[in-house]
Amino acid sequence: MKVYGTVIARDSLDLKCVYLFRRDVDDSQLINSTDESLFLIGPKRGLALIDAIYFEIDLKIKRGQRSAQLSKGFITLDGVPRSYMDKILVERSSLTGQLSKVEVTFAVVKCAVEATIAIEVARGEFYGEISAFTTCIQDKLLLHDSKVAGVVTHDGKRVVQLLRPVMAVCLQEKLMVIAVARSGANLTVKTIEFTPGVNGGAKGEITCGSVSLLVKVNWSILSKEWFR
């Protein structure tokens, strides 16, 4: 099944479109099973849950020379009841249509700061996956997949193309970036840890065999409302 269209988020900061998924018919994503997820390209900034966040879904499938509506509608994430939650929970909400059921997985992070991640290849050639998670939320967010972006070398363009460079991290938690380097049938897995801050940045190096990755994280405040 070839999927294209948009998934958009709007929050109370400015109600502007923040694209989570955006592909046209000539750049559709091939989905082979119900276990596969869409390759998200965002958000490009942190989403602030002050009143509500709206997820607008408009997905289509390509069938030969024709197209069909796969899913269209919206999901509302109400911020009022979640403002009283003591624990960070991974939640799921779904939009059911005639041809599909689209599930959105999310977590509300209190006292959150925005982490903007950038990665470069310092040595060798990197082929594999890079993900991020926090000490509280173990669900990993895929940042890079070489099957999509290709091999990255230290020669020429060293910047690792990230599917989404931004995530929210609680100030009391740790940000973990994990790299899985593949070489034939061999896997090398390494993790680096970052301590959040309200501003500034940090950097560190991950070494996976003959490959070294330079990971940089910049911190910024999502919304002053969250720190009142």
Short mmCIF file of C-alpha atoms in Angstrom, two decimals:
data_model
loop_
_atom_site.label_atom_id
_atom_site.label_comp_id
_atom_site.label_asym_id
_atom_site.label_seq_id
_atom_site.Cartn_x
_atom_site.Cartn_y
_atom_site.Cartn_z
CA MET A 1 0.00 0.00 0.00
CA LYS A 2 1.44 3.39 -1.05
CA VAL A 3 0.43 6.18 1.34
CA TYR A 4 0.68 9.93 0.81
CA GLY A 5 -0.93 13.09 2.17
CA THR A 6 -0.48 15.08 5.38
CA VAL A 7 -0.66 14.79 9.15
CA ILE A 8 -0.65 18.23 10.78
CA ALA A 9 -0.53 19.36 14.41
CA ARG A 10 -1.75 22.72 15.74
CA ASP A 11 -1.16 23.94 19.28
CA SER A 12 -2.11 27.02 21.30
CA LEU A 13 1.13 28.89 20.65
CA ASP A 14 0.10 30.13 17.21
CA LEU A 15 -2.35 27.60 15.67
CA LYS A 16 -0.09 27.35 12.62
CA CYS A 17 0.43 24.10 10.73
CA VAL A 18 3.22 21.95 12.14
CA TYR A 19 3.74 19.10 9.70
CA LEU A 20 4.30 15.63 11.13
CA PHE A 21 3.92 13.82 7.79
CA ARG A 22 3.91 15.33 4.32
CA ARG A 23 4.27 13.40 1.05
CA ASP A 24 2.84 13.94 -2.41
CA VAL A 25 1.61 11.21 -4.74
CA ASP A 26 5.01 10.83 -6.44
CA ASP A 27 6.77 10.40 -3.09
CA SER A 28 4.38 8.03 -1.34
CA GLN A 29 5.51 5.73 1.47
CA LEU A 30 5.20 2.00 0.94
CA ILE A 31 3.44 0.27 3.85
CA ASN A 32 3.69 -3.52 3.80
CA SER A 33 2.01 -4.44 7.10
CA THR A 34 -0.12 -3.07 9.94
CA ASP A 35 2.97 -3.06 12.18
CA GLU A 36 4.69 -0.36 10.12
CA SER A 37 4.46 3.32 11.04
CA LEU A 38 4.60 6.43 8.92
CA PHE A 39 8.03 8.05 8.67
CA LEU A 40 7.35 11.33 10.47
CA ILE A 41 9.23 14.47 9.43
CA GLY A 42 8.30 16.56 12.44
CA PRO A 43 7.49 18.37 14.50
CA LYS A 44 10.10 20.97 13.60
CA ARG A 45 9.44 22.62 16.98
CA GLY A 46 8.10 21.41 20.29
CA LEU A 47 4.31 21.25 20.69
CA ALA A 48 2.96 23.06 23.76
CA LEU A 49 -0.17 21.58 25.35
CA ILE A 50 -1.66 24.70 26.98
CA ASP A 51 -5.33 24.32 25.99
CA ALA A 52 -5.45 21.67 23.28
CA ILE A 53 -3.51 20.19 20.38
CA TYR A 54 -5.31 19.24 17.19
CA PHE A 55 -4.04 16.52 14.85
CA GLU A 56 -5.43 16.90 11.33
CA ILE A 57 -5.16 13.77 9.19
CA ASP A 58 -5.58 13.67 5.42
CA LEU A 59 -4.10 10.47 3.99
CA LYS A 60 -4.65 8.83 0.62
CA ILE A 61 -3.48 5.62 -1.04
CA LYS A 62 -2.24 5.17 -4.58
CA ARG A 63 -3.82 2.34 -6.57
CA GLY A 64 -2.22 2.20 -9.98
CA GLN A 65 -3.21 5.43 -11.70
CA ARG A 66 -6.00 6.13 -9.23
CA SER A 67 -6.11 7.41 -5.65
CA ALA A 68 -8.46 6.69 -2.77
CA GLN A 69 -9.06 8.42 0.56
CA LEU A 70 -7.46 6.34 3.31
CA SER A 71 -8.24 8.53 6.33
CA LYS A 72 -9.52 12.07 6.84
CA GLY A 73 -10.46 13.80 10.08
CA PHE A 74 -8.93 15.14 13.28
CA ILE A 75 -8.01 14.07 16.79
CA THR A 76 -8.19 16.51 19.72
CA LEU A 77 -5.75 16.26 22.61
CA ASP A 78 -7.36 18.08 25.55
CA GLY A 79 -4.84 19.74 27.83
CA VAL A 80 -7.13 20.46 30.79
CA PRO A 81 -7.43 16.96 32.32
CA ARG A 82 -3.81 16.14 31.48
CA SER A 83 -2.55 19.19 33.39
CA TYR A 84 -3.40 17.31 36.61
CA MET A 85 -1.57 14.11 35.69
CA ASP A 86 1.31 13.25 38.04
CA LYS A 87 2.96 10.61 35.87
CA ILE A 88 4.09 10.71 32.26
CA LEU A 89 2.01 8.18 30.36
CA VAL A 90 2.26 7.02 26.77
CA GLU A 91 -1.26 7.36 25.35
CA ARG A 92 -2.93 6.36 22.11
CA SER A 93 -5.85 7.84 20.23
CA SER A 94 -7.26 6.64 16.94
CA LEU A 95 -9.25 7.84 13.95
CA THR A 96 -11.35 5.14 12.32
CA GLY A 97 -12.53 5.36 8.72
CA GLN A 98 -13.97 3.02 6.11
CA LEU A 99 -10.58 1.85 4.86
CA SER A 100 -8.32 2.29 7.87
CA LYS A 101 -7.72 2.97 11.52
CA VAL A 102 -5.00 5.57 12.12
CA GLU A 103 -3.48 5.49 15.60
CA VAL A 104 -1.59 8.44 17.10
CA THR A 105 0.80 7.67 19.97
CA PHE A 106 1.82 10.55 22.25
CA ALA A 107 2.97 11.48 25.74
CA VAL A 108 2.43 14.72 27.67
CA VAL A 109 5.70 15.89 29.23
CA LYS A 110 5.51 18.37 32.12
CA CYS A 111 8.27 20.94 32.78
CA ALA A 112 9.51 20.18 29.30
CA VAL A 113 12.23 21.82 27.28
CA GLU A 114 12.80 21.54 23.56
CA ALA A 115 15.77 19.45 22.45
CA THR A 116 17.04 20.13 18.92
CA ILE A 117 19.37 17.35 17.81
CA ALA A 118 22.05 17.46 15.10
CA ILE A 119 24.40 14.60 14.20
CA GLU A 120 27.52 14.45 12.04
CA VAL A 121 29.76 11.57 10.98
CA ALA A 122 33.20 12.31 12.43
CA ARG A 123 34.87 9.12 11.20
CA GLY A 124 34.01 6.23 8.89
CA GLU A 125 30.73 5.43 7.13
CA PHE A 126 27.46 5.13 9.02
CA TYR A 127 24.66 2.81 7.93
CA GLY A 128 21.92 1.98 10.41
CA GLU A 129 19.37 3.64 12.64
CA ILE A 130 19.50 6.43 15.22
CA SER A 131 16.74 6.84 17.81
CA ALA A 132 16.09 8.90 20.93
CA PHE A 133 14.17 8.33 24.15
CA THR A 134 14.14 9.54 27.74
CA THR A 135 14.65 7.79 31.05
CA CYS A 136 10.90 8.03 31.72
CA ILE A 137 9.53 7.35 28.23
CA GLN A 138 11.17 4.23 26.85
CA ASP A 139 9.30 4.34 23.53
CA LYS A 140 11.98 5.23 20.99
CA LEU A 141 11.55 8.00 18.41
CA LEU A 142 13.24 7.20 15.10
CA LEU A 143 15.55 10.04 14.08
CA HIS A 144 17.42 8.45 11.18
CA ASP A 145 17.07 5.35 9.02
CA SER A 146 19.77 4.75 6.43
CA LYS A 147 17.34 2.65 4.38
CA VAL A 148 15.56 5.95 3.72
CA ALA A 149 18.44 8.47 3.75
CA GLY A 150 21.33 6.29 2.54
CA VAL A 151 24.90 5.85 3.79
CA VAL A 152 26.57 8.89 5.41
CA THR A 153 30.38 9.23 5.25
CA HIS A 154 32.87 11.58 6.89
CA ASP A 155 33.92 12.82 3.44
CA GLY A 156 31.98 15.68 1.87
CA LYS A 157 28.52 15.98 3.39
CA ARG A 158 28.94 14.70 6.94
CA VAL A 159 25.56 15.78 8.29
CA VAL A 160 23.22 12.90 9.12
CA GLN A 161 19.77 13.56 7.67
CA LEU A 162 17.26 13.33 10.53
CA LEU A 163 13.60 12.51 9.96
CA ARG A 164 12.73 14.76 12.91
CA PRO A 165 15.31 16.69 14.93
CA VAL A 166 13.11 18.01 17.77
CA MET A 167 11.61 16.36 20.85
CA ALA A 168 10.33 17.40 24.28
CA VAL A 169 12.30 16.33 27.35
CA CYS A 170 11.38 16.78 31.02
CA LEU A 171 13.97 18.78 32.97
CA GLN A 172 14.12 16.04 35.60
CA GLU A 173 14.85 13.32 33.04
CA LYS A 174 17.75 12.38 30.76
CA LEU A 175 17.79 12.38 26.96
CA MET A 176 19.23 9.19 25.48
CA VAL A 177 20.41 8.96 21.87
CA ILE A 178 21.05 5.42 20.61
CA ALA A 179 22.88 4.50 17.42
CA VAL A 180 22.65 1.08 15.76
CA ALA A 181 25.42 0.67 13.18
CA ARG A 182 25.04 -2.14 10.66
CA SER A 183 27.87 -3.84 8.78
CA GLY A 184 26.64 -6.91 6.95
CA ALA A 185 25.12 -9.21 9.57
CA ASN A 186 26.90 -7.43 12.44
CA LEU A 187 25.25 -4.85 14.70
CA THR A 188 26.95 -2.38 17.03
CA VAL A 189 24.71 -0.53 19.50
CA LYS A 190 25.89 2.49 21.49
CA THR A 191 24.04 5.05 23.63
CA ILE A 192 24.91 8.57 24.78
CA GLU A 193 23.18 10.51 27.58
CA PHE A 194 22.40 14.23 27.85
CA THR A 195 21.16 16.29 30.82
CA PRO A 196 18.45 18.84 29.85
CA GLY A 197 18.77 22.58 30.40
CA VAL A 198 16.59 25.63 29.78
CA ASN A 199 19.15 27.03 27.34
CA GLY A 200 22.59 26.35 25.92
CA GLY A 201 23.71 23.06 24.46
CA ALA A 202 25.90 20.02 24.79
CA LYS A 203 27.73 17.61 22.54
CA GLY A 204 29.22 14.16 22.74
CA GLU A 205 30.61 11.39 20.58
CA ILE A 206 29.29 7.90 19.91
CA THR A 207 31.79 5.31 18.65
CA CYS A 208 30.41 2.21 16.94
CA GLY A 209 33.42 0.18 15.86
CA SER A 210 35.12 2.15 13.08
CA VAL A 211 32.36 4.78 12.99
CA SER A 212 32.23 7.90 15.17
CA LEU A 213 29.18 10.15 15.39
CA LEU A 214 29.23 13.67 16.83
CA VAL A 215 25.89 14.36 18.54
CA LYS A 216 24.90 17.95 19.36
CA VAL A 217 21.84 18.99 21.40
CA ASN A 218 20.56 22.56 21.84
CA TRP A 219 18.05 23.33 24.60
CA SER A 220 15.28 25.95 24.63
CA ILE A 221 12.07 26.66 26.54
CA LEU A 222 8.87 25.44 24.90
CA SER A 223 6.50 27.81 26.70
CA LYS A 224 6.84 30.04 29.76
CA GLU A 225 3.33 28.90 30.73
CA TRP A 226 4.77 25.53 31.72
CA PHE A 227 7.14 27.04 34.28
CA ARG A 228 4.67 29.24 36.13
#
